[in-house]
Amino acid sequence: MKHFYLIILNFFIVCSVQSQNCLPDSIYRDSSAGVYPKPVSPTNPNGGITKKACINKPYEFVFTVVVPDTVLVPAFPSPIALEKVAIDTLNAITGLPKGISYACNPPNCVFNKNTSGCLVLRGTATTDNTPGDFKPIIKMTLTINLGIPFPYVTEYPGPAFPGEYILTLVSEQDCASASHQEDLIINYWFPNPTSGQLTNKSNSIEQIKVMDTQGRIIQFNNNSKNTIDLNAISNGGLFYIQWIDGSKLLTQQIVIK
């Protein structure tokens, strides 16, 4: 009989763990409203999605969702009461590679005020994808209280939450050749597209070249820095930026607005 009860207990433990799609990071418990890590931006260069995905390799990245009882939104000069944040369980995130989807904890993706939960990107990117940068955007509904509950639909990142998420997808060959996990850590210039200035997370950058689509160098900086000003380039369009980070020569496609 004791053995039977142990089996039943183990069954409920396994079911409980499996029902939790992810766990929120407690470090963000007392943070303001938002999804963490926050989008990458010039003022938050170490944010965003910090893990690359590989084609035909399982992927997982967890966001923590924090819902206090007030929130700042555009058109309102001061914080307003917040009741909950809801994300549709299907098709609420655009810009993901094929094969990667999302799930929430709680499973219905409804996060009540004064709670924290999580959102996980999970799956295996298929060969239908072209390697490169994907920019996920989360559509969410904030239920704010203006005397009566009122749904406020917004995007994250978006007007109320500036920046961008960039999920870099790597080919099978490049993923297989990565000798260390750190080779799959994000290293890119943002924001992209840009209207003038680019920033990179790394502090070991040198020999920055900006080239046109013909490979002609139109701007060069040999100093060690992680920002570059492109305002001298009068014509917008497609360009490439090439730089050295440590022992690696890296290239990224950029768009100048």
PDB file of C-alpha atoms in Angstrom:
ATOM      1  CA  MET A   1       0.000   0.000   0.000  1.00  0.00           C
ATOM      2  CA  LYS A   2       2.849   2.385   0.864  1.00  0.00           C
ATOM      3  CA  HIS A   3       4.403   1.665  -2.531  1.00  0.00           C
ATOM      4  CA  PHE A   4       1.077   2.498  -4.185  1.00  0.00           C
ATOM      5  CA  TYR A   5       0.895   5.904  -2.439  1.00  0.00           C
ATOM      6  CA  LEU A   6       4.465   6.687  -3.506  1.00  0.00           C
ATOM      7  CA  ILE A   7       3.550   5.958  -7.122  1.00  0.00           C
ATOM      8  CA  ILE A   8       0.489   8.237  -6.887  1.00  0.00           C
ATOM      9  CA  LEU A   9       2.543  11.016  -5.244  1.00  0.00           C
ATOM     10  CA  ASN A  10       5.211  10.767  -7.927  1.00  0.00           C
ATOM     11  CA  PHE A  11       2.535  10.933 -10.612  1.00  0.00           C
ATOM     12  CA  PHE A  12       1.141  14.212  -9.234  1.00  0.00           C
ATOM     13  CA  ILE A  13       4.631  15.690  -8.873  1.00  0.00           C
ATOM     14  CA  VAL A  14       5.461  14.858 -12.488  1.00  0.00           C
ATOM     15  CA  CYS A  15       2.144  16.270 -13.690  1.00  0.00           C
ATOM     16  CA  SER A  16       2.710  19.453 -11.684  1.00  0.00           C
ATOM     17  CA  VAL A  17       6.186  19.967 -13.144  1.00  0.00           C
ATOM     18  CA  GLN A  18       5.006  19.262 -16.680  1.00  0.00           C
ATOM     19  CA  SER A  19       2.115  21.733 -16.297  1.00  0.00           C
ATOM     20  CA  GLN A  20       4.623  24.484 -15.567  1.00  0.00           C
ATOM     21  CA  ASN A  21       5.894  25.469 -18.982  1.00  0.00           C
ATOM     22  CA  CYS A  22       8.559  27.668 -17.399  1.00  0.00           C
ATOM     23  CA  LEU A  23       9.559  29.367 -14.152  1.00  0.00           C
ATOM     24  CA  PRO A  24       9.864  33.162 -13.688  1.00  0.00           C
ATOM     25  CA  ASP A  25      13.229  34.546 -12.645  1.00  0.00           C
ATOM     26  CA  SER A  26      12.920  35.852  -9.071  1.00  0.00           C
ATOM     27  CA  ILE A  27      15.490  38.571  -9.756  1.00  0.00           C
ATOM     28  CA  TYR A  28      12.728  40.536 -11.545  1.00  0.00           C
ATOM     29  CA  ARG A  29      10.124  40.126  -8.794  1.00  0.00           C
ATOM     30  CA  ASP A  30      10.202  43.791  -7.703  1.00  0.00           C
ATOM     31  CA  SER A  31      10.652  45.252 -11.178  1.00  0.00           C
ATOM     32  CA  SER A  32       8.243  47.586 -12.933  1.00  0.00           C
ATOM     33  CA  ALA A  33       5.675  46.235 -15.381  1.00  0.00           C
ATOM     34  CA  GLY A  34       7.140  44.512 -18.391  1.00  0.00           C
ATOM     35  CA  VAL A  35       8.675  41.456 -19.964  1.00  0.00           C
ATOM     36  CA  TYR A  36      12.244  40.656 -18.899  1.00  0.00           C
ATOM     37  CA  PRO A  37      14.897  40.718 -20.125  1.00  0.00           C
ATOM     38  CA  LYS A  38      13.730  44.014 -21.563  1.00  0.00           C
ATOM     39  CA  PRO A  39      14.215  44.649 -25.291  1.00  0.00           C
ATOM     40  CA  VAL A  40      17.676  45.613 -26.430  1.00  0.00           C
ATOM     41  CA  SER A  41      18.124  49.341 -27.004  1.00  0.00           C
ATOM     42  CA  PRO A  42      20.891  51.943 -26.843  1.00  0.00           C
ATOM     43  CA  THR A  43      20.019  52.528 -23.177  1.00  0.00           C
ATOM     44  CA  ASN A  44      19.755  48.779 -22.480  1.00  0.00           C
ATOM     45  CA  PRO A  45      22.548  47.229 -24.574  1.00  0.00           C
ATOM     46  CA  ASN A  46      22.733  44.022 -22.504  1.00  0.00           C
ATOM     47  CA  GLY A  47      19.039  43.218 -22.781  1.00  0.00           C
ATOM     48  CA  GLY A  48      17.101  41.329 -25.414  1.00  0.00           C
ATOM     49  CA  ILE A  49      17.327  37.680 -26.436  1.00  0.00           C
ATOM     50  CA  THR A  50      20.846  36.606 -25.515  1.00  0.00           C
ATOM     51  CA  LYS A  51      20.763  33.092 -26.950  1.00  0.00           C
ATOM     52  CA  LYS A  52      20.902  32.179 -30.619  1.00  0.00           C
ATOM     53  CA  ALA A  53      18.834  29.370 -32.133  1.00  0.00           C
ATOM     54  CA  CYS A  54      20.159  26.711 -34.495  1.00  0.00           C
ATOM     55  CA  ILE A  55      18.293  25.049 -37.336  1.00  0.00           C
ATOM     56  CA  ASN A  56      17.328  21.470 -36.402  1.00  0.00           C
ATOM     57  CA  LYS A  57      18.393  21.915 -32.778  1.00  0.00           C
ATOM     58  CA  PRO A  58      15.972  22.249 -29.827  1.00  0.00           C
ATOM     59  CA  TYR A  59      15.771  25.803 -28.516  1.00  0.00           C
ATOM     60  CA  GLU A  60      14.421  27.410 -25.362  1.00  0.00           C
ATOM     61  CA  PHE A  61      14.514  30.954 -24.019  1.00  0.00           C
ATOM     62  CA  VAL A  62      12.499  32.151 -21.018  1.00  0.00           C
ATOM     63  CA  PHE A  63      11.048  35.615 -20.429  1.00  0.00           C
ATOM     64  CA  THR A  64       9.768  36.730 -17.030  1.00  0.00           C
ATOM     65  CA  VAL A  65       6.472  38.651 -17.042  1.00  0.00           C
ATOM     66  CA  VAL A  66       5.999  41.135 -14.181  1.00  0.00           C
ATOM     67  CA  VAL A  67       2.552  42.585 -13.456  1.00  0.00           C
ATOM     68  CA  PRO A  68       2.388  45.159 -10.628  1.00  0.00           C
ATOM     69  CA  ASP A  69      -0.817  47.042  -9.792  1.00  0.00           C
ATOM     70  CA  THR A  70      -0.004  50.173 -11.819  1.00  0.00           C
ATOM     71  CA  VAL A  71       1.459  50.842 -15.241  1.00  0.00           C
ATOM     72  CA  LEU A  72       2.607  53.781 -17.366  1.00  0.00           C
ATOM     73  CA  VAL A  73       1.124  53.885 -20.859  1.00  0.00           C
ATOM     74  CA  PRO A  74       1.167  56.574 -23.567  1.00  0.00           C
ATOM     75  CA  ALA A  75      -1.532  59.300 -23.348  1.00  0.00           C
ATOM     76  CA  PHE A  76      -1.690  59.001 -19.557  1.00  0.00           C
ATOM     77  CA  PRO A  77       0.592  61.379 -17.612  1.00  0.00           C
ATOM     78  CA  SER A  78       0.750  59.283 -14.446  1.00  0.00           C
ATOM     79  CA  PRO A  79       0.570  55.581 -13.518  1.00  0.00           C
ATOM     80  CA  ILE A  80      -2.867  54.016 -13.799  1.00  0.00           C
ATOM     81  CA  ALA A  81      -4.338  50.987 -12.075  1.00  0.00           C
ATOM     82  CA  LEU A  82      -3.554  47.678 -13.754  1.00  0.00           C
ATOM     83  CA  GLU A  83      -5.694  44.585 -13.260  1.00  0.00           C
ATOM     84  CA  LYS A  84      -4.052  41.986 -15.501  1.00  0.00           C
ATOM     85  CA  VAL A  85      -2.056  41.329 -18.649  1.00  0.00           C
ATOM     86  CA  ALA A  86      -3.231  38.718 -21.140  1.00  0.00           C
ATOM     87  CA  ILE A  87      -1.544  37.130 -24.153  1.00  0.00           C
ATOM     88  CA  ASP A  88      -3.480  34.927 -26.560  1.00  0.00           C
ATOM     89  CA  THR A  89      -2.275  31.352 -26.286  1.00  0.00           C
ATOM     90  CA  LEU A  90      -1.975  31.170 -30.089  1.00  0.00           C
ATOM     91  CA  ASN A  91      -0.529  33.585 -32.651  1.00  0.00           C
ATOM     92  CA  ALA A  92       0.207  36.406 -30.172  1.00  0.00           C
ATOM     93  CA  ILE A  93       3.907  36.487 -31.066  1.00  0.00           C
ATOM     94  CA  THR A  94       4.875  37.365 -34.614  1.00  0.00           C
ATOM     95  CA  GLY A  95       8.331  37.215 -36.140  1.00  0.00           C
ATOM     96  CA  LEU A  96       9.382  33.799 -34.840  1.00  0.00           C
ATOM     97  CA  PRO A  97      11.262  31.237 -36.957  1.00  0.00           C
ATOM     98  CA  LYS A  98       9.141  28.347 -38.244  1.00  0.00           C
ATOM     99  CA  GLY A  99       9.208  25.532 -35.699  1.00  0.00           C
ATOM    100  CA  ILE A 100       9.565  27.771 -32.637  1.00  0.00           C
ATOM    101  CA  SER A 101       6.414  28.617 -30.685  1.00  0.00           C
ATOM    102  CA  TYR A 102       5.638  29.799 -27.170  1.00  0.00           C
ATOM    103  CA  ALA A 103       3.909  28.798 -23.947  1.00  0.00           C
ATOM    104  CA  CYS A 104       3.159  30.496 -20.640  1.00  0.00           C
ATOM    105  CA  ASN A 105       3.024  29.932 -16.921  1.00  0.00           C
ATOM    106  CA  PRO A 106       0.141  30.238 -16.093  1.00  0.00           C
ATOM    107  CA  PRO A 107      -0.867  28.090 -19.094  1.00  0.00           C
ATOM    108  CA  ASN A 108      -3.742  30.425 -20.097  1.00  0.00           C
ATOM    109  CA  CYS A 109      -1.247  33.329 -20.471  1.00  0.00           C
ATOM    110  CA  VAL A 110      -3.303  35.569 -18.169  1.00  0.00           C
ATOM    111  CA  PHE A 111      -1.087  37.321 -15.613  1.00  0.00           C
ATOM    112  CA  ASN A 112      -2.967  38.987 -12.746  1.00  0.00           C
ATOM    113  CA  LYS A 113      -1.763  42.122 -10.969  1.00  0.00           C
ATOM    114  CA  ASN A 114       0.901  41.788  -8.257  1.00  0.00           C
ATOM    115  CA  THR A 115       2.121  38.518  -9.734  1.00  0.00           C
ATOM    116  CA  SER A 116       4.936  37.343 -11.945  1.00  0.00           C
ATOM    117  CA  GLY A 117       4.891  34.579 -14.506  1.00  0.00           C
ATOM    118  CA  CYS A 118       6.847  33.567 -17.538  1.00  0.00           C
ATOM    119  CA  LEU A 119       6.758  33.084 -21.271  1.00  0.00           C
ATOM    120  CA  VAL A 120       9.005  30.578 -22.996  1.00  0.00           C
ATOM    121  CA  LEU A 121      10.077  30.408 -26.631  1.00  0.00           C
ATOM    122  CA  ARG A 122      10.515  26.738 -27.385  1.00  0.00           C
ATOM    123  CA  GLY A 123      10.854  24.406 -30.337  1.00  0.00           C
ATOM    124  CA  THR A 124      13.151  23.387 -33.161  1.00  0.00           C
ATOM    125  CA  ALA A 125      13.647  25.743 -36.087  1.00  0.00           C
ATOM    126  CA  THR A 126      13.083  23.880 -39.348  1.00  0.00           C
ATOM    127  CA  THR A 127      15.046  23.943 -42.581  1.00  0.00           C
ATOM    128  CA  ASP A 128      12.248  26.057 -44.085  1.00  0.00           C
ATOM    129  CA  ASN A 129      13.858  29.013 -42.345  1.00  0.00           C
ATOM    130  CA  THR A 130      16.628  31.175 -43.767  1.00  0.00           C
ATOM    131  CA  PRO A 131      19.372  31.827 -41.183  1.00  0.00           C
ATOM    132  CA  GLY A 132      19.437  35.410 -39.979  1.00  0.00           C
ATOM    133  CA  ASP A 133      17.779  37.774 -37.542  1.00  0.00           C
ATOM    134  CA  PHE A 134      14.135  37.409 -36.542  1.00  0.00           C
ATOM    135  CA  LYS A 135      12.321  40.104 -34.568  1.00  0.00           C
ATOM    136  CA  PRO A 136       9.584  38.715 -32.321  1.00  0.00           C
ATOM    137  CA  ILE A 137       6.830  41.097 -31.214  1.00  0.00           C
ATOM    138  CA  ILE A 138       4.386  40.155 -28.450  1.00  0.00           C
ATOM    139  CA  LYS A 139       0.800  41.395 -28.753  1.00  0.00           C
ATOM    140  CA  MET A 140      -0.763  41.753 -25.315  1.00  0.00           C
ATOM    141  CA  THR A 141      -3.890  43.190 -23.698  1.00  0.00           C
ATOM    142  CA  LEU A 142      -3.510  45.225 -20.518  1.00  0.00           C
ATOM    143  CA  THR A 143      -6.696  45.503 -18.492  1.00  0.00           C
ATOM    144  CA  ILE A 144      -6.417  48.946 -16.916  1.00  0.00           C
ATOM    145  CA  ASN A 145      -8.877  50.456 -14.457  1.00  0.00           C
ATOM    146  CA  LEU A 146     -10.330  53.843 -15.350  1.00  0.00           C
ATOM    147  CA  GLY A 147     -13.213  53.528 -12.932  1.00  0.00           C
ATOM    148  CA  ILE A 148     -14.242  50.502 -14.946  1.00  0.00           C
ATOM    149  CA  PRO A 149     -11.971  47.825 -16.447  1.00  0.00           C
ATOM    150  CA  PHE A 150     -10.754  48.850 -19.900  1.00  0.00           C
ATOM    151  CA  PRO A 151      -8.739  46.697 -22.351  1.00  0.00           C
ATOM    152  CA  TYR A 152      -5.623  48.406 -23.696  1.00  0.00           C
ATOM    153  CA  VAL A 153      -4.036  46.480 -26.574  1.00  0.00           C
ATOM    154  CA  THR A 154      -0.336  47.080 -27.097  1.00  0.00           C
ATOM    155  CA  GLU A 155       2.794  45.486 -28.488  1.00  0.00           C
ATOM    156  CA  TYR A 156       5.982  44.534 -26.669  1.00  0.00           C
ATOM    157  CA  PRO A 157       8.327  45.933 -27.880  1.00  0.00           C
ATOM    158  CA  GLY A 158       6.211  48.834 -29.087  1.00  0.00           C
ATOM    159  CA  PRO A 159       5.404  52.517 -28.484  1.00  0.00           C
ATOM    160  CA  ALA A 160       5.030  52.014 -24.727  1.00  0.00           C
ATOM    161  CA  PHE A 161       8.022  49.662 -24.519  1.00  0.00           C
ATOM    162  CA  PRO A 162      10.813  50.857 -26.861  1.00  0.00           C
ATOM    163  CA  GLY A 163      13.592  48.677 -28.224  1.00  0.00           C
ATOM    164  CA  GLU A 164      13.534  45.388 -30.092  1.00  0.00           C
ATOM    165  CA  TYR A 165      13.952  41.677 -29.599  1.00  0.00           C
ATOM    166  CA  ILE A 166      16.294  39.978 -32.054  1.00  0.00           C
ATOM    167  CA  LEU A 167      16.400  36.195 -32.262  1.00  0.00           C
ATOM    168  CA  THR A 168      19.372  35.160 -34.378  1.00  0.00           C
ATOM    169  CA  LEU A 169      18.974  31.863 -36.228  1.00  0.00           C
ATOM    170  CA  VAL A 170      22.171  29.996 -37.148  1.00  0.00           C
ATOM    171  CA  SER A 171      22.573  27.367 -39.879  1.00  0.00           C
ATOM    172  CA  GLU A 172      23.261  23.742 -38.979  1.00  0.00           C
ATOM    173  CA  GLN A 173      26.808  24.047 -40.311  1.00  0.00           C
ATOM    174  CA  ASP A 174      27.639  27.176 -38.304  1.00  0.00           C
ATOM    175  CA  CYS A 175      26.049  25.703 -35.210  1.00  0.00           C
ATOM    176  CA  ALA A 176      28.042  22.482 -35.544  1.00  0.00           C
ATOM    177  CA  SER A 177      31.276  24.419 -35.953  1.00  0.00           C
ATOM    178  CA  ALA A 178      30.723  26.402 -32.743  1.00  0.00           C
ATOM    179  CA  SER A 179      33.334  24.952 -30.403  1.00  0.00           C
ATOM    180  CA  HIS A 180      31.933  26.614 -27.293  1.00  0.00           C
ATOM    181  CA  GLN A 181      28.475  27.671 -26.162  1.00  0.00           C
ATOM    182  CA  GLU A 182      29.647  31.294 -26.051  1.00  0.00           C
ATOM    183  CA  ASP A 183      29.871  31.193 -29.843  1.00  0.00           C
ATOM    184  CA  LEU A 184      26.073  31.180 -29.805  1.00  0.00           C
ATOM    185  CA  ILE A 185      25.796  34.310 -27.652  1.00  0.00           C
ATOM    186  CA  ILE A 186      24.335  37.288 -29.450  1.00  0.00           C
ATOM    187  CA  ASN A 187      26.791  39.773 -30.920  1.00  0.00           C
ATOM    188  CA  TYR A 188      25.172  42.292 -33.218  1.00  0.00           C
ATOM    189  CA  TRP A 189      24.681  45.988 -33.867  1.00  0.00           C
ATOM    190  CA  PHE A 190      21.359  47.616 -32.993  1.00  0.00           C
ATOM    191  CA  PRO A 191      18.929  49.180 -33.628  1.00  0.00           C
ATOM    192  CA  ASN A 192      18.595  47.739 -37.110  1.00  0.00           C
ATOM    193  CA  PRO A 193      17.195  49.434 -39.211  1.00  0.00           C
ATOM    194  CA  THR A 194      18.964  52.527 -37.897  1.00  0.00           C
ATOM    195  CA  SER A 195      18.580  56.241 -38.504  1.00  0.00           C
ATOM    196  CA  GLY A 196      22.144  57.107 -37.541  1.00  0.00           C
ATOM    197  CA  GLN A 197      23.812  55.415 -34.581  1.00  0.00           C
ATOM    198  CA  LEU A 198      24.562  51.760 -33.884  1.00  0.00           C
ATOM    199  CA  THR A 199      25.538  50.090 -30.612  1.00  0.00           C
ATOM    200  CA  ASN A 200      27.053  46.687 -29.841  1.00  0.00           C
ATOM    201  CA  LYS A 201      27.108  44.835 -26.496  1.00  0.00           C
ATOM    202  CA  SER A 202      30.747  43.812 -26.775  1.00  0.00           C
ATOM    203  CA  ASN A 203      33.575  45.916 -25.351  1.00  0.00           C
ATOM    204  CA  SER A 204      36.332  44.301 -27.432  1.00  0.00           C
ATOM    205  CA  ILE A 205      35.476  45.658 -30.871  1.00  0.00           C
ATOM    206  CA  GLU A 206      37.945  47.177 -33.319  1.00  0.00           C
ATOM    207  CA  GLN A 207      38.450  47.819 -37.048  1.00  0.00           C
ATOM    208  CA  ILE A 208      34.831  48.661 -37.834  1.00  0.00           C
ATOM    209  CA  LYS A 209      34.129  48.839 -41.563  1.00  0.00           C
ATOM    210  CA  VAL A 210      30.887  49.957 -43.161  1.00  0.00           C
ATOM    211  CA  MET A 211      30.562  48.728 -46.748  1.00  0.00           C
ATOM    212  CA  ASP A 212      28.034  49.100 -49.519  1.00  0.00           C
ATOM    213  CA  THR A 213      26.536  46.133 -51.344  1.00  0.00           C
ATOM    214  CA  GLN A 214      29.496  46.114 -53.739  1.00  0.00           C
ATOM    215  CA  GLY A 215      31.928  45.629 -50.859  1.00  0.00           C
ATOM    216  CA  ARG A 216      33.354  49.154 -51.100  1.00  0.00           C
ATOM    217  CA  ILE A 217      34.416  50.600 -47.736  1.00  0.00           C
ATOM    218  CA  ILE A 218      32.561  53.846 -47.126  1.00  0.00           C
ATOM    219  CA  GLN A 219      33.425  54.276 -43.441  1.00  0.00           C
ATOM    220  CA  PHE A 220      36.227  52.913 -41.265  1.00  0.00           C
ATOM    221  CA  ASN A 221      37.055  53.217 -37.597  1.00  0.00           C
ATOM    222  CA  ASN A 222      40.126  51.535 -36.148  1.00  0.00           C
ATOM    223  CA  ASN A 223      39.491  52.618 -32.555  1.00  0.00           C
ATOM    224  CA  SER A 224      38.192  50.221 -29.933  1.00  0.00           C
ATOM    225  CA  LYS A 225      34.568  51.216 -29.339  1.00  0.00           C
ATOM    226  CA  ASN A 226      31.091  49.711 -29.342  1.00  0.00           C
ATOM    227  CA  THR A 227      29.182  52.599 -30.923  1.00  0.00           C
ATOM    228  CA  ILE A 228      29.350  53.965 -34.437  1.00  0.00           C
ATOM    229  CA  ASP A 229      27.788  57.086 -35.941  1.00  0.00           C
ATOM    230  CA  LEU A 230      26.466  56.667 -39.478  1.00  0.00           C
ATOM    231  CA  ASN A 231      25.018  60.157 -39.950  1.00  0.00           C
ATOM    232  CA  ALA A 232      27.755  60.955 -42.476  1.00  0.00           C
ATOM    233  CA  ILE A 233      26.179  58.421 -44.855  1.00  0.00           C
ATOM    234  CA  SER A 234      23.691  60.587 -46.694  1.00  0.00           C
ATOM    235  CA  ASN A 235      21.957  57.873 -48.697  1.00  0.00           C
ATOM    236  CA  GLY A 236      19.895  55.248 -46.916  1.00  0.00           C
ATOM    237  CA  GLY A 237      19.523  51.632 -47.939  1.00  0.00           C
ATOM    238  CA  LEU A 238      21.256  48.300 -47.470  1.00  0.00           C
ATOM    239  CA  PHE A 239      24.832  48.173 -46.146  1.00  0.00           C
ATOM    240  CA  TYR A 240      27.177  45.764 -44.377  1.00  0.00           C
ATOM    241  CA  ILE A 241      29.158  46.335 -41.220  1.00  0.00           C
ATOM    242  CA  GLN A 242      32.267  44.245 -40.591  1.00  0.00           C
ATOM    243  CA  TRP A 243      34.299  44.250 -37.403  1.00  0.00           C
ATOM    244  CA  ILE A 244      36.794  42.297 -35.310  1.00  0.00           C
ATOM    245  CA  ASP A 245      35.749  41.110 -31.859  1.00  0.00           C
ATOM    246  CA  GLY A 246      38.651  39.398 -30.144  1.00  0.00           C
ATOM    247  CA  SER A 247      39.837  36.788 -32.615  1.00  0.00           C
ATOM    248  CA  LYS A 248      36.627  36.740 -34.671  1.00  0.00           C
ATOM    249  CA  LEU A 249      35.890  38.599 -37.895  1.00  0.00           C
ATOM    250  CA  LEU A 250      32.147  39.268 -38.014  1.00  0.00           C
ATOM    251  CA  THR A 251      29.799  40.717 -40.631  1.00  0.00           C
ATOM    252  CA  GLN A 252      26.221  41.947 -40.307  1.00  0.00           C
ATOM    253  CA  GLN A 253      23.719  43.315 -42.789  1.00  0.00           C
ATOM    254  CA  ILE A 254      22.259  46.676 -41.738  1.00  0.00           C
ATOM    255  CA  VAL A 255      19.631  49.038 -43.122  1.00  0.00           C
ATOM    256  CA  ILE A 256      20.064  52.797 -42.860  1.00  0.00           C
ATOM    257  CA  LYS A 257      16.774  54.684 -42.947  1.00  0.00           C
TER     258      LYS A 257
END
